[in-house]
């Protein structure tokens, strides 16, 4: 809708985790490095923790797109609120293993043989659990059984646990103390700083812009960055809505007023509208009138002023729209020199008596 107006090749602020727009702040770069090292070096457990909207899923998808899929088998668990038995069945289905048995230890043994075959063929296996804070404590505790599937030097399956800060609280429970000791590779994603937020917006626009003309004013960026508080998803939402509103108003540059309106709508408030100068003047006149009325000198000046009529005429004059005056034809003033000379008509001679 607004792409042609702002000369953009594609929408720069989608909230979907598009790896093309991955912005690597120092915190994101460290998290990506931990993920790559933990999986490719077969470290067993990797945890990735970050607040909502900071880009955990974007980092994951970016890595998976760049990884050699012929050498890496990925099993992605979206619904983490499952029992360990159901988790094993899901993994077995991904490998085409018959999971008719309900015996957990038998299923683990079958899976062990599959993982050994994958290892012999030079392939790695990564189990990625998203929203790990929702996984039951019992299931998390039994994940140790999968981490025990290893050779003498390397783990046969890499388990990546991705969650929000609540996941750290869950790991501190007494029942998970053994699991916590096995979490060798751990990374935490921090919110963007103000400088990083500014660079984030500029990076996304640079990826899709066809001109060098700035779309956001500096004051608009300050408002948006202050409200987002370092959360990339909020930056995306505010910038997208600012572009939509700017397009609706046909503004080539996003102003601070547009940014304030977008933030107000995001917060569920009514946008503040600018007060017209005429009404500011009216308020000033009324205030002066009230001060005059309360003044001790009112009795001295009141006989000389028709106060009510004066106030009424002043406010009416301010409220009324000025009507354009129509030019009147200019009639030249008559001067003696410009008067036409009188016509001389010859009179007949009088008749003489006979």
Short mmCIF file of C-alpha atoms in Angstrom, two decimals:
data_model
loop_
_atom_site.label_atom_id
_atom_site.label_comp_id
_atom_site.label_asym_id
_atom_site.label_seq_id
_atom_site.Cartn_x
_atom_site.Cartn_y
_atom_site.Cartn_z
CA UNK A 1 0.00 0.00 0.00
CA UNK A 2 2.69 2.49 1.00
CA UNK A 3 5.66 0.88 -0.76
CA UNK A 4 5.45 2.87 -3.99
CA UNK A 5 4.78 6.11 -2.12
CA UNK A 6 7.98 5.75 -0.07
CA UNK A 7 9.88 3.97 -2.87
CA UNK A 8 10.46 0.72 -1.00
CA UNK A 9 11.03 -2.67 -2.62
CA UNK A 10 9.27 -4.56 0.18
CA UNK A 11 7.86 -3.95 3.63
CA UNK A 12 10.84 -3.28 5.95
CA UNK A 13 9.17 -3.82 9.32
CA UNK A 14 7.32 -7.13 9.15
CA UNK A 15 6.96 -8.76 12.57
CA UNK A 16 7.54 -12.23 11.10
CA UNK A 17 11.03 -13.63 11.86
CA UNK A 18 12.56 -13.01 8.43
CA UNK A 19 16.27 -14.01 8.47
CA UNK A 20 16.93 -11.52 5.66
CA UNK A 21 16.45 -8.68 8.16
CA UNK A 22 18.50 -10.20 10.99
CA UNK A 23 20.22 -7.34 12.81
CA UNK A 24 23.17 -8.49 14.87
CA UNK A 25 23.64 -6.35 17.92
CA UNK A 26 26.48 -7.51 20.20
CA UNK A 27 23.94 -9.47 22.25
CA UNK A 28 22.36 -11.10 19.19
CA UNK A 29 25.75 -11.89 17.71
CA UNK A 30 26.81 -13.66 20.93
CA UNK A 31 23.57 -15.66 20.97
CA UNK A 32 24.03 -16.75 17.36
CA UNK A 33 27.61 -17.74 18.05
CA UNK A 34 26.55 -19.83 21.04
CA UNK A 35 23.91 -21.57 18.94
CA UNK A 36 26.32 -22.37 16.11
CA UNK A 37 29.03 -23.64 18.48
CA UNK A 38 26.66 -25.70 20.61
CA UNK A 39 25.13 -27.54 17.64
CA UNK A 40 28.09 -27.94 15.31
CA UNK A 41 30.50 -28.91 18.08
CA UNK A 42 27.94 -31.38 19.49
CA UNK A 43 27.85 -29.91 22.99
CA UNK A 44 24.54 -31.57 23.94
CA UNK A 45 22.45 -28.80 25.54
CA UNK A 46 22.12 -25.18 24.38
CA UNK A 47 19.81 -22.65 26.04
CA UNK A 48 18.72 -19.40 24.46
CA UNK A 49 16.84 -17.00 26.76
CA UNK A 50 15.30 -13.62 25.97
CA UNK A 51 12.27 -11.45 26.62
CA UNK A 52 9.28 -11.49 24.25
CA UNK A 53 9.98 -9.85 20.89
CA UNK A 54 13.79 -9.66 21.15
CA UNK A 55 14.45 -11.92 18.15
CA UNK A 56 15.08 -15.45 19.48
CA UNK A 57 13.13 -17.12 16.68
CA UNK A 58 14.78 -14.90 14.05
CA UNK A 59 18.21 -16.05 15.22
CA UNK A 60 17.13 -19.68 15.10
CA UNK A 61 15.70 -19.46 11.60
CA UNK A 62 18.69 -17.51 10.37
CA UNK A 63 21.02 -20.27 11.52
CA UNK A 64 18.84 -23.06 10.13
CA UNK A 65 18.68 -21.38 6.72
CA UNK A 66 22.46 -21.10 6.54
CA UNK A 67 23.17 -24.59 7.90
CA UNK A 68 23.90 -27.48 5.53
CA UNK A 69 20.62 -29.36 5.62
CA UNK A 70 22.23 -32.45 4.15
CA UNK A 71 24.39 -32.67 7.29
CA UNK A 72 21.83 -31.53 9.87
CA UNK A 73 18.51 -33.12 10.79
CA UNK A 74 16.28 -30.62 12.63
CA UNK A 75 13.27 -31.52 14.77
CA UNK A 76 11.31 -28.42 15.79
CA UNK A 77 8.92 -28.66 18.75
CA UNK A 78 6.44 -25.75 18.73
CA UNK A 79 4.15 -27.05 21.49
CA UNK A 80 6.45 -27.65 24.44
CA UNK A 81 3.66 -28.53 26.87
CA UNK A 82 3.98 -32.29 26.21
CA UNK A 83 4.85 -35.36 28.20
CA UNK A 84 8.20 -37.05 27.67
CA UNK A 85 6.46 -40.05 26.12
CA UNK A 86 4.71 -37.84 23.52
CA UNK A 87 7.98 -36.03 22.85
CA UNK A 88 9.71 -39.34 22.10
CA UNK A 89 6.91 -40.34 19.74
CA UNK A 90 7.25 -37.06 17.86
CA UNK A 91 11.00 -37.57 17.44
CA UNK A 92 10.52 -41.15 16.27
CA UNK A 93 7.94 -40.10 13.67
CA UNK A 94 10.45 -37.61 12.27
CA UNK A 95 12.83 -40.54 11.64
CA UNK A 96 10.10 -42.91 10.44
CA UNK A 97 10.54 -45.21 13.43
CA UNK A 98 7.62 -47.41 14.50
CA UNK A 99 6.47 -46.05 17.87
CA UNK A 100 3.79 -48.64 18.63
CA UNK A 101 5.33 -49.45 22.01
CA UNK A 102 4.44 -47.37 25.08
CA UNK A 103 7.59 -48.41 26.90
CA UNK A 104 9.73 -45.29 27.27
CA UNK A 105 13.02 -47.15 27.68
CA UNK A 106 12.34 -49.30 24.64
CA UNK A 107 11.58 -46.22 22.57
CA UNK A 108 14.79 -44.55 23.77
CA UNK A 109 16.79 -47.64 22.73
CA UNK A 110 15.27 -47.58 19.24
CA UNK A 111 16.03 -43.89 18.95
CA UNK A 112 19.58 -44.52 20.12
CA UNK A 113 20.18 -46.91 17.23
CA UNK A 114 18.78 -44.39 14.74
CA UNK A 115 21.07 -41.66 16.07
CA UNK A 116 24.10 -43.93 15.81
CA UNK A 117 23.25 -44.59 12.15
CA UNK A 118 22.96 -40.82 11.55
CA UNK A 119 26.32 -40.27 13.23
CA UNK A 120 28.03 -42.92 11.11
CA UNK A 121 26.78 -41.15 7.99
CA UNK A 122 28.23 -37.86 9.20
CA UNK A 123 24.93 -36.21 10.04
CA UNK A 124 24.04 -34.25 13.16
CA UNK A 125 20.63 -34.08 14.86
CA UNK A 126 19.20 -31.00 16.60
CA UNK A 127 16.05 -31.04 18.74
CA UNK A 128 14.79 -27.45 19.09
CA UNK A 129 12.18 -26.77 21.78
CA UNK A 130 10.52 -23.37 21.43
CA UNK A 131 8.76 -21.68 24.38
CA UNK A 132 10.62 -24.03 26.72
CA UNK A 133 9.22 -22.26 29.80
CA UNK A 134 5.94 -24.13 29.17
CA UNK A 135 7.51 -27.58 29.20
CA UNK A 136 6.55 -29.62 32.29
CA UNK A 137 9.28 -30.13 34.89
CA UNK A 138 8.98 -33.90 34.55
CA UNK A 139 9.58 -33.71 30.78
CA UNK A 140 12.58 -31.44 31.26
CA UNK A 141 14.03 -33.81 33.82
CA UNK A 142 13.70 -36.78 31.46
CA UNK A 143 15.54 -34.90 28.71
CA UNK A 144 18.69 -36.05 30.50
CA UNK A 145 17.98 -39.50 29.10
CA UNK A 146 18.38 -38.11 25.57
CA UNK A 147 21.55 -36.27 26.48
CA UNK A 148 23.02 -39.60 27.59
CA UNK A 149 22.84 -40.83 23.99
CA UNK A 150 26.46 -40.21 23.03
CA UNK A 151 29.69 -41.68 21.79
CA UNK A 152 32.83 -41.61 23.85
CA UNK A 153 33.59 -38.08 22.64
CA UNK A 154 30.42 -36.48 21.22
CA UNK A 155 26.69 -36.18 21.81
CA UNK A 156 24.42 -37.87 19.28
CA UNK A 157 21.61 -35.32 19.63
CA UNK A 158 21.82 -31.61 20.38
CA UNK A 159 18.95 -30.19 22.44
CA UNK A 160 18.26 -26.45 22.04
CA UNK A 161 15.95 -24.97 24.67
CA UNK A 162 14.57 -21.54 23.72
CA UNK A 163 12.52 -19.65 26.27
CA UNK A 164 11.59 -16.46 28.05
CA UNK A 165 13.14 -15.31 31.35
CA UNK A 166 10.61 -17.47 33.23
CA UNK A 167 12.53 -20.48 31.93
CA UNK A 168 15.50 -19.45 34.08
CA UNK A 169 13.23 -19.47 37.12
CA UNK A 170 12.05 -22.96 36.26
CA UNK A 171 15.63 -24.21 35.92
CA UNK A 172 16.32 -23.05 39.47
CA UNK A 173 13.82 -25.54 40.84
CA UNK A 174 15.35 -28.28 42.98
CA UNK A 175 14.00 -31.06 40.74
CA UNK A 176 15.98 -29.72 37.76
CA UNK A 177 19.34 -29.25 39.45
CA UNK A 178 20.89 -32.14 37.49
CA UNK A 179 19.61 -30.77 34.18
CA UNK A 180 20.95 -27.31 34.98
CA UNK A 181 24.45 -28.73 35.48
CA UNK A 182 24.36 -30.14 31.95
CA UNK A 183 23.56 -26.81 30.28
CA UNK A 184 27.03 -26.08 28.97
CA UNK A 185 26.20 -23.43 26.35
CA UNK A 186 23.92 -20.64 27.56
CA UNK A 187 23.12 -17.30 25.95
CA UNK A 188 20.84 -14.42 26.93
CA UNK A 189 19.54 -11.83 24.45
CA UNK A 190 19.36 -8.28 25.85
CA UNK A 191 17.14 -5.40 24.62
CA UNK A 192 18.67 -2.97 22.13
CA UNK A 193 20.22 0.24 23.36
CA UNK A 194 19.05 3.57 21.91
CA UNK A 195 21.99 3.60 19.49
CA UNK A 196 21.32 0.00 18.48
CA UNK A 197 17.61 0.75 18.02
CA UNK A 198 18.46 3.63 15.67
CA UNK A 199 20.87 1.40 13.75
CA UNK A 200 18.21 -1.35 13.63
CA UNK A 201 15.67 0.94 11.93
CA UNK A 202 18.29 2.29 9.54
CA UNK A 203 19.46 -1.23 8.67
CA UNK A 204 15.97 -2.42 7.79
CA UNK A 205 15.22 0.63 5.66
CA UNK A 206 18.57 0.32 3.87
CA UNK A 207 17.69 -3.26 2.87
CA UNK A 208 14.61 -2.16 0.90
CA UNK A 209 14.97 1.56 0.08
CA UNK A 210 15.61 2.66 -3.50
CA UNK A 211 16.57 6.25 -2.60
CA UNK A 212 18.67 7.95 0.06
CA UNK A 213 15.91 10.32 1.17
CA UNK A 214 15.22 9.92 4.92
CA UNK A 215 11.67 8.75 5.63
CA UNK A 216 11.62 9.34 9.40
CA UNK A 217 12.48 12.66 10.99
CA UNK A 218 14.93 12.63 13.90
CA UNK A 219 12.22 13.67 16.36
CA UNK A 220 9.91 10.88 15.14
CA UNK A 221 12.68 8.33 15.63
CA UNK A 222 13.31 9.59 19.17
CA UNK A 223 9.64 9.09 20.10
CA UNK A 224 9.48 5.60 18.56
CA UNK A 225 12.76 4.40 20.11
CA UNK A 226 11.81 5.71 23.53
CA UNK A 227 8.47 3.86 23.44
CA UNK A 228 9.92 0.57 22.09
CA UNK A 229 12.51 0.31 24.91
CA UNK A 230 14.83 -1.83 22.85
CA UNK A 231 12.31 -4.44 21.71
CA UNK A 232 12.65 -5.08 17.94
CA UNK A 233 9.07 -6.32 17.60
CA UNK A 234 7.68 -3.09 19.05
CA UNK A 235 9.98 -1.07 16.78
CA UNK A 236 8.54 -2.98 13.81
CA UNK A 237 4.94 -2.37 14.88
CA UNK A 238 5.38 1.36 15.50
CA UNK A 239 7.36 1.97 12.31
CA UNK A 240 4.86 0.05 10.18
CA UNK A 241 1.92 2.01 11.56
CA UNK A 242 3.82 5.28 11.13
CA UNK A 243 4.37 4.49 7.45
CA UNK A 244 0.71 3.62 6.99
CA UNK A 245 -0.45 6.83 8.67
CA UNK A 246 2.10 8.90 6.79
CA UNK A 247 0.86 7.45 3.52
CA UNK A 248 -2.74 8.21 4.51
CA UNK A 249 -1.79 11.84 5.11
CA UNK A 250 0.40 11.91 1.98
CA UNK A 251 3.46 12.95 4.00
CA UNK A 252 6.77 12.05 2.42
CA UNK A 253 8.46 12.27 5.81
CA UNK A 254 7.23 10.84 9.10
CA UNK A 255 6.96 13.70 11.59
CA UNK A 256 6.97 13.70 15.37
CA UNK A 257 3.21 14.37 15.33
CA UNK A 258 2.60 11.17 13.34
CA UNK A 259 4.86 9.21 15.68
CA UNK A 260 2.97 10.52 18.73
CA UNK A 261 -0.38 9.56 17.19
CA UNK A 262 0.87 6.05 16.38
CA UNK A 263 2.21 5.59 19.92
CA UNK A 264 -1.08 6.81 21.40
CA UNK A 265 -3.01 4.27 19.31
CA UNK A 266 -0.54 1.53 20.27
CA UNK A 267 -1.16 2.33 23.94
CA UNK A 268 -4.93 2.42 23.42
CA UNK A 269 -5.19 6.17 23.91
CA UNK A 270 -6.78 8.82 21.74
CA UNK A 271 -4.22 10.67 19.62
CA UNK A 272 -3.63 14.24 20.69
CA UNK A 273 -4.64 16.79 18.09
CA UNK A 274 -2.96 20.13 17.62
CA UNK A 275 -4.92 23.14 18.91
CA UNK A 276 -5.71 25.72 16.25
CA UNK A 277 -4.11 29.12 16.90
CA UNK A 278 -7.52 30.83 16.65
CA UNK A 279 -8.83 28.94 19.67
CA UNK A 280 -5.67 29.73 21.61
CA UNK A 281 -6.37 33.42 20.95
CA UNK A 282 -9.98 33.02 22.04
CA UNK A 283 -8.88 31.39 25.27
CA UNK A 284 -6.49 34.27 25.89
CA UNK A 285 -9.25 36.85 25.33
CA UNK A 286 -11.63 35.05 27.68
CA UNK A 287 -8.89 34.75 30.32
CA UNK A 288 -8.14 38.46 30.08
CA UNK A 289 -11.85 39.21 30.41
CA UNK A 290 -12.12 37.09 33.56
CA UNK A 291 -9.07 38.77 35.07
CA UNK A 292 -10.57 42.16 34.25
CA UNK A 293 -13.86 41.20 35.85
CA UNK A 294 -12.07 40.17 39.03
CA UNK A 295 -9.89 43.28 39.01
CA UNK A 296 -10.49 45.92 41.74
CA UNK A 297 -10.40 48.60 39.03
CA UNK A 298 -13.45 47.12 37.30
CA UNK A 299 -15.84 49.63 38.89
CA UNK A 300 -13.77 52.55 37.60
CA UNK A 301 -13.58 51.32 33.99
CA UNK A 302 -16.96 49.61 33.67
CA UNK A 303 -19.04 52.77 32.93
CA UNK A 304 -16.87 53.47 29.91
CA UNK A 305 -17.03 49.90 28.52
CA UNK A 306 -20.03 47.88 27.46
CA UNK A 307 -18.30 44.72 28.72
CA UNK A 308 -20.79 42.13 27.52
CA UNK A 309 -21.10 43.62 24.05
CA UNK A 310 -17.31 43.98 23.75
CA UNK A 311 -16.67 40.33 24.72
CA UNK A 312 -19.43 39.02 22.47
CA UNK A 313 -18.23 40.95 19.44
CA UNK A 314 -14.59 39.95 20.04
CA UNK A 315 -15.29 36.21 20.30
CA UNK A 316 -17.73 36.28 17.37
CA UNK A 317 -15.17 38.04 15.25
CA UNK A 318 -12.52 35.44 16.09
CA UNK A 319 -14.84 32.51 15.37
CA UNK A 320 -16.20 33.85 12.10
CA UNK A 321 -14.35 32.90 8.97
CA UNK A 322 -13.00 35.90 7.11
CA UNK A 323 -14.87 36.48 3.87
CA UNK A 324 -12.85 37.65 0.93
CA UNK A 325 -13.73 41.18 -0.10
CA UNK A 326 -14.81 41.73 -3.70
CA UNK A 327 -13.03 44.58 -5.44
CA UNK A 328 -15.27 47.53 -6.23
CA UNK A 329 -14.97 49.36 -9.53
CA UNK A 330 -12.96 52.52 -9.28
CA UNK A 331 -15.00 55.57 -10.37
CA UNK A 332 -12.75 58.45 -11.35
CA UNK A 333 -13.42 61.65 -9.50
CA UNK A 334 -14.88 64.36 -11.69
CA UNK A 335 -12.80 67.50 -12.02
CA UNK A 336 -13.55 70.70 -13.86
CA UNK A 337 -10.91 69.86 -16.39
CA UNK A 338 -12.47 66.54 -17.09
CA UNK A 339 -16.03 67.87 -17.51
CA UNK A 340 -17.21 67.83 -21.13
CA UNK A 341 -17.81 71.24 -22.67
CA UNK A 342 -21.52 72.19 -23.03
CA UNK A 343 -23.04 71.86 -26.47
CA UNK A 344 -23.70 75.19 -28.24
CA UNK A 345 -26.96 75.11 -30.15
CA UNK A 346 -27.69 78.16 -32.37
CA UNK A 347 -30.98 79.88 -31.41
CA UNK A 348 -33.33 81.29 -34.12
CA UNK A 349 -33.32 85.10 -34.54
CA UNK A 350 -36.39 86.88 -33.11
CA UNK A 351 -39.03 88.05 -35.68
CA UNK A 352 -39.22 91.83 -36.37
CA UNK A 353 -42.66 93.58 -36.37
CA UNK A 354 -44.05 94.53 -39.74
#
